[in-house]
XYZ file of C-alpha atoms in Angstrom:
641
model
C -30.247 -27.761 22.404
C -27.022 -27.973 20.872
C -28.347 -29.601 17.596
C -31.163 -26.964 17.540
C -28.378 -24.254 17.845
C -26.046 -25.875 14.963
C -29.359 -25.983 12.543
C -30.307 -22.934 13.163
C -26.626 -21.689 12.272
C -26.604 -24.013 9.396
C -30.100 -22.205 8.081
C -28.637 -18.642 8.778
C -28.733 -16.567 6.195
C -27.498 -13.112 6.963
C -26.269 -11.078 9.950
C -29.799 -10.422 11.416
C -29.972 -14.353 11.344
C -26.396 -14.904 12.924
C -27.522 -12.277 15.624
C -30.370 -13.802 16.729
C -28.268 -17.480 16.504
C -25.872 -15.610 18.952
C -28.314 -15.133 21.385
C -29.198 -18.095 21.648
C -25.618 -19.389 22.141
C -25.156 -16.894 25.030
C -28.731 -17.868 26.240
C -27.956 -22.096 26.580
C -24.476 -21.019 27.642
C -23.250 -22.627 24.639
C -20.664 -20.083 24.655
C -18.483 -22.845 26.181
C -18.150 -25.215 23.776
C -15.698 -24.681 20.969
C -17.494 -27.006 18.712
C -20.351 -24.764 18.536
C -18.462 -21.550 18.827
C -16.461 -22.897 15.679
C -19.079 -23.045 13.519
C -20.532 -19.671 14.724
C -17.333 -18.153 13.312
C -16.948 -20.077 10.409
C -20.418 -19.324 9.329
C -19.828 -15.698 10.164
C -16.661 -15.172 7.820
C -18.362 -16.927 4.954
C -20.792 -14.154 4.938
C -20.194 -11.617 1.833
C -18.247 -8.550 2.915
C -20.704 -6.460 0.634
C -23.153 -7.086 3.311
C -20.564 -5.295 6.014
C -17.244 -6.821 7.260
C -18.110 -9.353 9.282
C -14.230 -9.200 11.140
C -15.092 -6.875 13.695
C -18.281 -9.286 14.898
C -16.395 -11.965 14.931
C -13.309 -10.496 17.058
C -15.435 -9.700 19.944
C -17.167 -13.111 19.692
C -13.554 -14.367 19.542
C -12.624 -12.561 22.478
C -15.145 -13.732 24.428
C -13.936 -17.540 24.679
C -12.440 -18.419 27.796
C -10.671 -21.601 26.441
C -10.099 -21.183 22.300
C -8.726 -24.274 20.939
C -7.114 -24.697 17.923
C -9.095 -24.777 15.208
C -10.792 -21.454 16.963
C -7.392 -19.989 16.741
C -6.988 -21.245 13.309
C -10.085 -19.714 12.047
C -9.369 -16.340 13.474
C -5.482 -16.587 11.855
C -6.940 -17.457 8.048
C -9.538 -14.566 8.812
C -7.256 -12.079 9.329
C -4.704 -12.913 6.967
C -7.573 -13.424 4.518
C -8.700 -9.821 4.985
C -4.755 -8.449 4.759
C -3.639 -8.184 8.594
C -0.926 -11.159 8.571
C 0.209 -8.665 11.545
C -2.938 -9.788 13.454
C -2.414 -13.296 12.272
C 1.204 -13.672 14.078
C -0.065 -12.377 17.342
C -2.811 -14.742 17.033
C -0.174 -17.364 17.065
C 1.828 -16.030 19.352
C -1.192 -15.947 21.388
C -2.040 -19.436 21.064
C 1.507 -20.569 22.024
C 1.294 -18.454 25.272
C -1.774 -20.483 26.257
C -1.513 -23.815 28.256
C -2.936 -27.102 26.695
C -3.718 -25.563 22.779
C -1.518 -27.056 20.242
C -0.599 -25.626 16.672
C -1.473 -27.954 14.124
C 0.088 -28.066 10.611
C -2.257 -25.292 9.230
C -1.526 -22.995 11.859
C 1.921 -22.896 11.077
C 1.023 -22.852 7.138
C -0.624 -19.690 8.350
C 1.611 -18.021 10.247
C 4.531 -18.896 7.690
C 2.282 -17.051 5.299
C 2.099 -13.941 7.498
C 5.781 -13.579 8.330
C 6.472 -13.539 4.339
C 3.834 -10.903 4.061
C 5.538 -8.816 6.378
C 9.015 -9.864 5.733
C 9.381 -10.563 9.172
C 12.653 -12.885 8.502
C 13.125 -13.152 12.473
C 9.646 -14.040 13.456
C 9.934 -16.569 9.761
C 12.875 -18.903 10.864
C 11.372 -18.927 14.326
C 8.023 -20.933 13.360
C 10.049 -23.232 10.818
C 12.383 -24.155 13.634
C 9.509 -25.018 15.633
C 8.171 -27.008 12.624
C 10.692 -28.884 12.351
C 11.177 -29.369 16.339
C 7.210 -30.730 16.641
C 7.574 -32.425 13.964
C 5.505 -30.987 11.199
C 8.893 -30.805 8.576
C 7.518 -32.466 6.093
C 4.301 -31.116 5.783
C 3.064 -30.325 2.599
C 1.259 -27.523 3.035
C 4.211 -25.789 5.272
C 6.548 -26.681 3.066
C 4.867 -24.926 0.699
C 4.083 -22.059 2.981
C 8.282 -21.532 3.510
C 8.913 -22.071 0.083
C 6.788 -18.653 -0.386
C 8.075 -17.156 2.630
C 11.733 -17.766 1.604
C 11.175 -16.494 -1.771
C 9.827 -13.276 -0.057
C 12.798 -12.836 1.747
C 15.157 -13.168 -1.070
C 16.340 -16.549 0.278
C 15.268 -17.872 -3.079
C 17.692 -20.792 -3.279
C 16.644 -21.910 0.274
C 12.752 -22.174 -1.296
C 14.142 -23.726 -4.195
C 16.120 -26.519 -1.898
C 12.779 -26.787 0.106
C 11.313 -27.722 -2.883
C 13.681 -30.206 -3.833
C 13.537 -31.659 -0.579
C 10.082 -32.608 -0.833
C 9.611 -36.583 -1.578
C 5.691 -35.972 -3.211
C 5.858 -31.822 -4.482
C 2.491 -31.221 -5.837
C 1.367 -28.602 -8.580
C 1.050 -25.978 -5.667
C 4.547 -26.257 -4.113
C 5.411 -25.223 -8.026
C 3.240 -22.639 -8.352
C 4.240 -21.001 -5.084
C 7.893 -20.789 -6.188
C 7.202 -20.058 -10.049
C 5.049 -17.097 -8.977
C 7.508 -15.761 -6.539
C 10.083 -15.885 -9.181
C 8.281 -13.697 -11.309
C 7.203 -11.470 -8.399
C 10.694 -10.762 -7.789
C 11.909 -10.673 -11.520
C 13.692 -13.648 -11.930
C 11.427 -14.842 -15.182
C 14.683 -16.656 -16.594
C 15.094 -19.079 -13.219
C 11.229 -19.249 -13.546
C 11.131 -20.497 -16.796
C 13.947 -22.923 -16.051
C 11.615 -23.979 -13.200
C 8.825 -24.135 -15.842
C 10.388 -26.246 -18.759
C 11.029 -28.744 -15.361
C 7.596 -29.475 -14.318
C 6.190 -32.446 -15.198
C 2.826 -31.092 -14.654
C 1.606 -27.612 -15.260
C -2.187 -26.006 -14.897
C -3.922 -23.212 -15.734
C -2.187 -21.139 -13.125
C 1.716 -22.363 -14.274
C 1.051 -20.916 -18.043
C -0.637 -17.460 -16.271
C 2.396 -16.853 -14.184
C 4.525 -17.402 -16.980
C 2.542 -15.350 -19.600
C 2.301 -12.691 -17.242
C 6.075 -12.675 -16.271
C 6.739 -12.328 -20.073
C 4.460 -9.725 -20.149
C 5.801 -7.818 -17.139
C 9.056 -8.030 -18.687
C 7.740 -6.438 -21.750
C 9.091 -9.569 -24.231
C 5.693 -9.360 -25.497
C 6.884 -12.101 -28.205
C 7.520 -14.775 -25.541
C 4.510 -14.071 -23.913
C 2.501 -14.783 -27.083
C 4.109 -18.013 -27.751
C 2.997 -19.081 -24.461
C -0.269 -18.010 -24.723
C -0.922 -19.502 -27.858
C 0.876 -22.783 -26.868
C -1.348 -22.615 -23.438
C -4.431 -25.283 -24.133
C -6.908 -23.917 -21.567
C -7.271 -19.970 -21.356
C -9.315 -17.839 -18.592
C -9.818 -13.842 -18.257
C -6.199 -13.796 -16.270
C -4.739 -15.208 -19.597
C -5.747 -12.990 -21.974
C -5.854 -9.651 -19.711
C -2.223 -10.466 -19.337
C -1.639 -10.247 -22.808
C -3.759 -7.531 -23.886
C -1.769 -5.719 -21.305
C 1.532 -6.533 -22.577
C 0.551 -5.056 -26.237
C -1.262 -2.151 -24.214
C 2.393 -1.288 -22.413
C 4.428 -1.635 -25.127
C 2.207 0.833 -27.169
C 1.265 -2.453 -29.738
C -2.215 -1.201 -28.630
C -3.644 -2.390 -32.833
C -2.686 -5.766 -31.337
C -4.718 -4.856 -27.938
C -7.466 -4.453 -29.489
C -7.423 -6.867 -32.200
C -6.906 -9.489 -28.665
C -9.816 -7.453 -26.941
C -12.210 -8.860 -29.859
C -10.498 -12.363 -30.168
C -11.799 -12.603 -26.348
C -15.005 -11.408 -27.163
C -15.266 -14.212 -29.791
C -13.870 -16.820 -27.273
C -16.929 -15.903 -25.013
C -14.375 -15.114 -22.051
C -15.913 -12.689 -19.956
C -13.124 -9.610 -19.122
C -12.880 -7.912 -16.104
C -11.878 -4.764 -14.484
C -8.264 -5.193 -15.542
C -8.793 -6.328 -18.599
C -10.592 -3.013 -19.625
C -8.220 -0.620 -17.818
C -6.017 -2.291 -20.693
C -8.008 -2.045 -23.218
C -8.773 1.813 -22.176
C -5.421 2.227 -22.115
C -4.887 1.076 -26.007
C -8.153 3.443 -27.353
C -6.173 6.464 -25.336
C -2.759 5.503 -27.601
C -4.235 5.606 -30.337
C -6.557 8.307 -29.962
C -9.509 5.700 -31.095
C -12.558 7.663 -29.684
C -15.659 5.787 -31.291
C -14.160 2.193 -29.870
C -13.248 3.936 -26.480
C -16.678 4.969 -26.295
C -17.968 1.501 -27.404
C -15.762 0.285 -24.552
C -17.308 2.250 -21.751
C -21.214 1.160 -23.451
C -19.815 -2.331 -22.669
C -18.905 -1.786 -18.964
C -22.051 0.076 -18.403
C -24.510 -3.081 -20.248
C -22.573 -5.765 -18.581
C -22.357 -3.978 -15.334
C -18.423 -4.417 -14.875
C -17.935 -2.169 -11.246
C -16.047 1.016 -12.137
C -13.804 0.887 -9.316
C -11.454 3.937 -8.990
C -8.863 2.291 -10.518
C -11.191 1.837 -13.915
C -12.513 5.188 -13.928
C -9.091 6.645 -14.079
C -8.403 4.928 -17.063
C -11.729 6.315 -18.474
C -10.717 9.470 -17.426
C -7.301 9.346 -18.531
C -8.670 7.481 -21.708
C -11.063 10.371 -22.814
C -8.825 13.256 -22.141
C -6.076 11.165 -24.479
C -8.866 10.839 -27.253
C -9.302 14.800 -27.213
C -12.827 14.582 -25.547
C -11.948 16.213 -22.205
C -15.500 17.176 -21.873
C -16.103 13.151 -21.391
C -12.989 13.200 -19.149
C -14.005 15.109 -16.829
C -17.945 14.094 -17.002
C -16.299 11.062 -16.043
C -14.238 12.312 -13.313
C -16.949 14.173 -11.473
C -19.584 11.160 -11.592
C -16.804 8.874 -9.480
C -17.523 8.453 -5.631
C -13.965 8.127 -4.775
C -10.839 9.826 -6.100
C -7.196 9.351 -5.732
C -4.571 11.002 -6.355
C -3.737 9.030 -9.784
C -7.318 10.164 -10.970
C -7.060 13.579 -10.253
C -2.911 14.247 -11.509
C -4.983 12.078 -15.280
C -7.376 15.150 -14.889
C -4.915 18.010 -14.168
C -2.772 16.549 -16.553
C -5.782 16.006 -19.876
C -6.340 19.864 -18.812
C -3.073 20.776 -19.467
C -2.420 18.956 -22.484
C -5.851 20.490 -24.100
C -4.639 24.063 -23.292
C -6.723 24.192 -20.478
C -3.830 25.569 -18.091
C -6.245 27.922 -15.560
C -8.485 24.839 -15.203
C -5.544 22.449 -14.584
C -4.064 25.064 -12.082
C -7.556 25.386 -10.230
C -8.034 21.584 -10.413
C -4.724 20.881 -8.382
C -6.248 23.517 -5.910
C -9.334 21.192 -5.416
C -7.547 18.483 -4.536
C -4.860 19.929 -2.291
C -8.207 21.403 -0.630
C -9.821 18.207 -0.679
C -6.996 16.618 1.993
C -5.456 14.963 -0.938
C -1.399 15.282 -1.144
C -0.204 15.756 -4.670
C 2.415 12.907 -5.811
C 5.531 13.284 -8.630
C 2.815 12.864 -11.538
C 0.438 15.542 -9.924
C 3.387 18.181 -10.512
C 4.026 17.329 -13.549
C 0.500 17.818 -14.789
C 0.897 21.245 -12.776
C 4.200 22.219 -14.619
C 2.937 21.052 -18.119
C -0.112 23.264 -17.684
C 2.520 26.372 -16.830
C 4.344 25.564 -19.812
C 1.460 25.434 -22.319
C 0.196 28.686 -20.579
C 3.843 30.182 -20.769
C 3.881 30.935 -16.341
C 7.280 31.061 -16.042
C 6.802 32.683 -12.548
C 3.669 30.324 -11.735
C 5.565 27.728 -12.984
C 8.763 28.460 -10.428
C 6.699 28.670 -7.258
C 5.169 25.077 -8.403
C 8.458 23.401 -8.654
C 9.819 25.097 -5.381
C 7.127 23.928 -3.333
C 7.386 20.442 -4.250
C 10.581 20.299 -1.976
C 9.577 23.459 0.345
C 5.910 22.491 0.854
C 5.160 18.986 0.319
C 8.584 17.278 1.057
C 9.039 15.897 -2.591
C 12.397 16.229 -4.330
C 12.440 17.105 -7.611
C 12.736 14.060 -10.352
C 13.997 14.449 -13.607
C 10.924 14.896 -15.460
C 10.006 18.131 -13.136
C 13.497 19.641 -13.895
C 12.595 18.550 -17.674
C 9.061 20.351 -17.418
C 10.873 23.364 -15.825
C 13.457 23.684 -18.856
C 10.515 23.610 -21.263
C 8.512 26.516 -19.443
C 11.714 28.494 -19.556
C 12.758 27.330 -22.741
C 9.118 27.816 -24.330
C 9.361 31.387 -22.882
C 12.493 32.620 -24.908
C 14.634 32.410 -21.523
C 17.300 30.027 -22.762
C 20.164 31.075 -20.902
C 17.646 30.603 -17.858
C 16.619 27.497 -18.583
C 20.876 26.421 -19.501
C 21.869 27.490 -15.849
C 18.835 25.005 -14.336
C 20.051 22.321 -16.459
C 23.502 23.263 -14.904
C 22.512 23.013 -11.117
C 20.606 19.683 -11.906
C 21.130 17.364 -8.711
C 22.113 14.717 -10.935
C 23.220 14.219 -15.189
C 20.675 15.690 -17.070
C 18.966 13.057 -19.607
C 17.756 13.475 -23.139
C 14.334 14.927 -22.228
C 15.556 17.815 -20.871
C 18.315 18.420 -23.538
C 15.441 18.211 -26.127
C 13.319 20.028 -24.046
C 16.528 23.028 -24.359
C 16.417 22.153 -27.599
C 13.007 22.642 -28.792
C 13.104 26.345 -27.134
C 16.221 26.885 -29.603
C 14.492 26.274 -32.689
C 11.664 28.457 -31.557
C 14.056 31.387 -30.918
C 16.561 30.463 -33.772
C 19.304 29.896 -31.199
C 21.848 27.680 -33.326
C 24.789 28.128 -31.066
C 22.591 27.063 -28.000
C 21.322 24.160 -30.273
C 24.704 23.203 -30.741
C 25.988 22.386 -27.285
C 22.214 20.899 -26.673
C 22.487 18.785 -29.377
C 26.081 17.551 -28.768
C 24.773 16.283 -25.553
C 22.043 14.657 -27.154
C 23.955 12.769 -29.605
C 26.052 10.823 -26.631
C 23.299 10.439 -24.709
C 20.952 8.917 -27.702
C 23.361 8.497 -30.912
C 20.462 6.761 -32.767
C 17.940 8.758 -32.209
C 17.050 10.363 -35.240
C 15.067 13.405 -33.753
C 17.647 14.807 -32.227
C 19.316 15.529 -35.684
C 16.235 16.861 -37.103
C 15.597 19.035 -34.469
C 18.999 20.816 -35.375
C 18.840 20.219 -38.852
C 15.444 22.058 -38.592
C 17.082 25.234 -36.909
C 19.273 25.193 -39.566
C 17.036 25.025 -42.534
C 15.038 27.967 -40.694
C 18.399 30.072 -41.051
C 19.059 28.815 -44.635
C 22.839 27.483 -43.424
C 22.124 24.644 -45.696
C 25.888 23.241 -45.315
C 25.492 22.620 -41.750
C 21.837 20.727 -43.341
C 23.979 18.626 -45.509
C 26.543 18.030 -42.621
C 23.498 16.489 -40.231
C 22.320 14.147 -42.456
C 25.977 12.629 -43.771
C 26.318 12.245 -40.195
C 22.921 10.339 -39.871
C 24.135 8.428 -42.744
C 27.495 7.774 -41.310
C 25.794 6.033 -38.293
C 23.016 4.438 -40.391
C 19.941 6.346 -38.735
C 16.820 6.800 -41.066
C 14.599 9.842 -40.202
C 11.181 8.460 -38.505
C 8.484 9.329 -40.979
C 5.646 11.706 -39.771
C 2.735 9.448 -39.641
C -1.314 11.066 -39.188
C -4.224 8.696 -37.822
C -8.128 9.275 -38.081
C -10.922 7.090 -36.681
C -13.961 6.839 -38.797
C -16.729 4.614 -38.130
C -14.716 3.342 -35.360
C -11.497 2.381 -37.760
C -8.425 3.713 -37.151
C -6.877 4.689 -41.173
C -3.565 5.955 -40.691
C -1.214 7.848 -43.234
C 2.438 8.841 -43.964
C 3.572 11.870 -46.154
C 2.862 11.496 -49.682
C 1.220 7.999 -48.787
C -1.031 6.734 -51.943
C -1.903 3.371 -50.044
C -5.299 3.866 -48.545
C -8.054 2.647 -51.215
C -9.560 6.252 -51.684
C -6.335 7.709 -52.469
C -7.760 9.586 -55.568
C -10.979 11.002 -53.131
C -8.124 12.132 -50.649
C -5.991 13.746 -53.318
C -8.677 15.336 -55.246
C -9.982 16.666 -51.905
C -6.420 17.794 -51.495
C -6.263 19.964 -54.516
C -9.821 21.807 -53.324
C -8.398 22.339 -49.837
C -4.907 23.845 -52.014
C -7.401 25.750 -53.769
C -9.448 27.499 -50.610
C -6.421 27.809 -48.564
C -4.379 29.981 -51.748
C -7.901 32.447 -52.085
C -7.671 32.570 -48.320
C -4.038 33.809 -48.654
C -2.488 30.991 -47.830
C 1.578 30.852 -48.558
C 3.295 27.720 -47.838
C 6.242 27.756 -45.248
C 8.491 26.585 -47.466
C 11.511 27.527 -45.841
C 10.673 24.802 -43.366
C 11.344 22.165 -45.961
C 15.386 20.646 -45.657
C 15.939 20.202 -48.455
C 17.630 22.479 -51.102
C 15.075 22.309 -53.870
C 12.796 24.182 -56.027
C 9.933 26.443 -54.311
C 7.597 24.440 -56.198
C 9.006 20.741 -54.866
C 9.178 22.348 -51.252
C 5.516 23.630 -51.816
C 4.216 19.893 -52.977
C 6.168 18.617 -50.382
C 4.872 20.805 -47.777
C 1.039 19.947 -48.893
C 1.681 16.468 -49.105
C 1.865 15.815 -45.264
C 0.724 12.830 -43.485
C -2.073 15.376 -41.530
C -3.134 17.118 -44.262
C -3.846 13.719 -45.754
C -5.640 12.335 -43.145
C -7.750 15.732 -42.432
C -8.226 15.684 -46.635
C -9.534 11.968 -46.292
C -11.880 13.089 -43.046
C -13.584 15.820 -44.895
C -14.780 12.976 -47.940
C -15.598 10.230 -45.177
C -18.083 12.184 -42.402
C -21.092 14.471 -42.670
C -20.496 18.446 -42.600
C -19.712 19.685 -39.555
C -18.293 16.733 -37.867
C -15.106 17.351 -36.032
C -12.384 15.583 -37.180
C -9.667 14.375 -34.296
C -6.291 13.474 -35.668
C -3.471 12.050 -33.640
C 0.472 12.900 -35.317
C 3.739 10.980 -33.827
C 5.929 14.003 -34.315
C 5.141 17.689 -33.099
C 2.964 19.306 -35.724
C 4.873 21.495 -38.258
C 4.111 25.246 -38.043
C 2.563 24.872 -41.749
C 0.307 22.360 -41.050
C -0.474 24.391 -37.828
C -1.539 27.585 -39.836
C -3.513 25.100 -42.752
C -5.331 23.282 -40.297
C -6.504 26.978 -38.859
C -7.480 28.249 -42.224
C -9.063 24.779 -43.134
C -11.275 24.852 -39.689
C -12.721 28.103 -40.586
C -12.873 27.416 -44.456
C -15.002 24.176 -44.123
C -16.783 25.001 -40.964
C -15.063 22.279 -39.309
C -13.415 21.570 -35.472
C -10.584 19.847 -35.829
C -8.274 18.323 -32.824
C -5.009 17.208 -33.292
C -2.856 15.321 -30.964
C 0.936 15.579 -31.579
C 3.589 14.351 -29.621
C 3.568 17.869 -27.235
C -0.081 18.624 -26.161
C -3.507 18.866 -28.045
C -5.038 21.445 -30.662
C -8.254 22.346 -30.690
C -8.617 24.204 -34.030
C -12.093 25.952 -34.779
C -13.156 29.053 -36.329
C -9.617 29.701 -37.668
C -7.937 29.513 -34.255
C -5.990 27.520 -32.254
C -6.043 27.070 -28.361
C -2.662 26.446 -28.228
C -2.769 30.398 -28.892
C 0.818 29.360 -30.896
C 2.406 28.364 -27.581
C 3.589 24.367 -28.697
């Protein structure tokens, strides 16, 4: 009966199969023998968990033993700790010690030494190696390798590392253990060291290096070890498509993205949640969409972390309608994807809808996190609710128990400062838990060049300056308010100082995808091969925009020149190029989405109005404070930016 019972466990094939098996078990009484129970379990736990967790089941059948031996026990300890309960795995153990005539074996302590460094249980850790070395199992490989992980866990780094060099035969594994746990804990430089040391190193050795580089963002490192690596597998080259995704290289991303594709290495969910995240930098719409065609055809599972970066992808791209066609066809939400929504409302001017989205989810049992308020805030300030925008930021601490960070007090100054209420916004800087930093100065800042506030901008941009004395916005922010009042000594004064400390002004740079290319442009750039299309469609837009009634700005130009200079100057900016080179590359009536590094000038900002109603055209444009939707000769901004 017993051979019947193991072939018909062998043949099993699903649940319904193990059920019936079962039975029979409890029917011969061959619930008695472990040898039969053993592979009952095993044979259970290897089913797939998309059929139902089979943990539960095999508990109770667990339970029901009267005399477990080891390997019983040891099945049970790698289920649990398999399945992310090393809590259930050390009682196990502790279990099996309590009992009379079972004996841990060397895998039940690799086990157990595995769950105490999962829940740094340090006590509980030292405990089991003592018995290790007491019954003898010391110089086991595979618990060796077990406390060289633990250790590391702990912090007790230099005892894994003299574990290691204890060993008389350390295979690849011990390494691997030690090199990854180096990384996890930050230590990439005693990593490499470890590294350069091995004798041997797999697939795994050059992963855990490439993605420690990578964590650490020295994205050139973790090149030269990828390229240097002579076997590569999705976990290579997501971790460096992620390191040019983080550091905003996301040209480099992609260009990697289709190297992959070439290589015929299949990506995975990471892998595109990179990928999304390089098409959302950029503002590349056509390849983000390409990207999502490619997880639907090849059927890559949109888990919730992937559909937030959809989400958060499309509402960066300026298609929020996408975003949030997105967000309401996902079965599960967090928190993450619904602060991405709140926050691609709020960026698109869409401040009631952010507002009533952060309802939804408080409503839906969902408790809003730091990045959730901040999407709540931004959407005040783009609305201009100072008062909305108050009760916000004290219920974070009154309602929900969160203190305030320093990007809510910096989303607070801007709603104030946006609003004209500078003096309002200088005492909040000035009961600031801790030292303000140089978003919220800037954010002070930015609400004194609206208001023509110079003495204000002064004291802001004095803090500023120690805080980042290289960063060149900071003087052309002031140098700005003071071109706006025409003091143009105290113009000349800002930029001998930003020559006195060798700081070069970042030029305003304009991208456009067509046809899925990203063609980017800088002012007065002649370097794209349809320069003469771009300027002669220049010169019509000049043209329309003057019988409109169109007058340059010009007193936003710092320099002292002629009206004429400041007027050429003016038209020659990087967006009007790059909306001038849309209008001769797409079909009438195509909207054109443009994504700017700086904040958008308020010339370009009444052009691009004119020029949406003039050529029948909606055109969205992405600065570095929120998004424009321009159509009809309007703006939803409604001049709040």
């Amino acid at each position: 009966m017993e051979h019947k019972v193991m072939s018909l466990l062998h043949n099993s094939r699903n649940l319904g199969h193990l059920r019936q098996a079962h039975a029979l078990v409890l029917k011969t009484r061959l619930d008695a023998n472990n040898h039969v129970v053993a592979k009952l379990l095993r044979t259970l736990l290897a089913q797939p968990s998309s059929r139902g967790d089979p943990l539960p089941y095999a508990r109770s059948i667990f339970y029901s033993v009267s005399s477990p031996d080891a390997f019983i026990f040891n099945t049970m300890m790698r289920a649990e700790l398999v399945s992310q309960r090393p809590r259930e795995t050390l009682s196990l153990f502790l279990r099996m010690r309590r009992r009379d005539g079972v004996f841990c074996d060397s895998f039940s302590l690799s086990l157990v030494v595995q769950a105490c460094g999962r829940l740094m249980d340090g006590d509980n850790g030292r405990t089991v190696h003592a018995q290790g070395i007491k019954i003898g199992f010391e110089s086991d490989l595979f618990v060796q390798t077990a406390l060289i992980e633990m250790y590391a866990k702990l912090g007790s780094v230099e005892i894994s590392k003299r574990i290691l060099d204890d060993l008389e035969e350390p295979d690849l594994v011990s390494f691997n253990v030690l090199l990854a746990e180096y990384v996890r804990i930050g230590e990439v430089q005693l990593a490499r060291d470890l590294f350069d040391k091995m004798l041997e190193r797999d697939l795994v050795s050059w992963n855990t290096m490439i993605h420690g580089y990578a964590t650490l963002g020295d994205v050139m490192e973790a090149r030269n070890l990828f390229d240097e690596a002579r076997e590569r597998d999705v976990v290579s080259w997501s971790s460096m498509i992620g390191a040019y995704a983080r550091t905003r290289q996301s040209n480099e991303a992609l260009k990697l993205f289709h190297e992959m594709q070439l290589a015929n290495v299949v990506p995975d969910n990471i892998t595109m949640v990179s990928v999304l995240a390089a098409c959302g930098d950029i503002g590349a719409l056509g390849m983000g969409k390409m990207i999502h065609e490619y997880i639907k055809r090849t059927r890559i599972e949109v888990d919730m972390k992937l559909g937030t970066s959809l989400v958060d992808m499309y509402a960066k791209c300026g298609d929020i309608d996408s975003s949030l066609r997105v967000f309401n066809q996902m079965d599960r939400r967090d928190v993450l994807t619904w602060s991405s929504a709140i926050l691609g409302l709020a960026n698109h001017g869409s401040g009631q809808a952010a507002l009533q989205f952060f309802s939804e989810m408080i409503a839906e049992g969902i408790e809003p996190d730091d990045m959730a308020f901040v999407g709540v805030l931004s959407a005040c300030s783009h609305m201009g609710l100072v008062d909305e925008g108050w009760t916000y930021f004290t219920s974070m601490s009154d309602v929900y128990g969160i203190a305030p960070k320093m990007e809510h007090y910096g989303c607070m100054v801007d709603i104030l400062a946006r609003a004209g209420r500078l003096q309002e916004a200088r005492e909040l800087i000035r009961k600031m838990p801790f030292a303000p930093d140089a978003v919220v100065w800037r954010a002070l800042l930015g609400g004194c060049r609206v208001y023509k506030e110079s003495d204000l901008a002064e004291e802001a941009t004095v803090n500023l300056l120690e805080l980042e004395p290289n960063a060149d916005g900071n003087y052309v922010l002031l140098s700005n308010i003071y071109t706006q009042e025409k003091k143009w000594d105290k113009v000349i004064h800002m930029r001998k100082m930003m020559r006195n400390v060798n700081i070069e002004k970042v030029p305003g740079s304009s991208s456009i995808e067509v046809d899925n290319a990203v063609h980017e442009f800088i002012a007065g750039d002649r370097s794209h091969p349809r320069t003469e299309e771009i300027y002669q469609m220049l010169s019509e837009m000049l043209e329309k925009l003057k019988a409109a009634g169109y007058k340059p700005l010009t007193s936003l130009v710092s320099h002292d020149l002629e009206e004429r200079q400041k007027e050429i100057a003016l038209a020659h900016h990087s967006e009007k190029l790059a909306i001038a080179f849309g209008l001769v590359s797409t079909n009438p009536r195509t909207p054109l989405r443009i994504v700017k590094n700086l904040r958008i000038c308020d010339d370009c900002h009444l052009v691009i109005k004119l020029i949406s109603k003039i050529y029948d055209r909606e055109i969205i444009v992405r600065d570095r404070n929120r998004f424009h939707h321009f159509l009809g000769g309007s703006c939803t901004c409604k001049e709040y930016w």
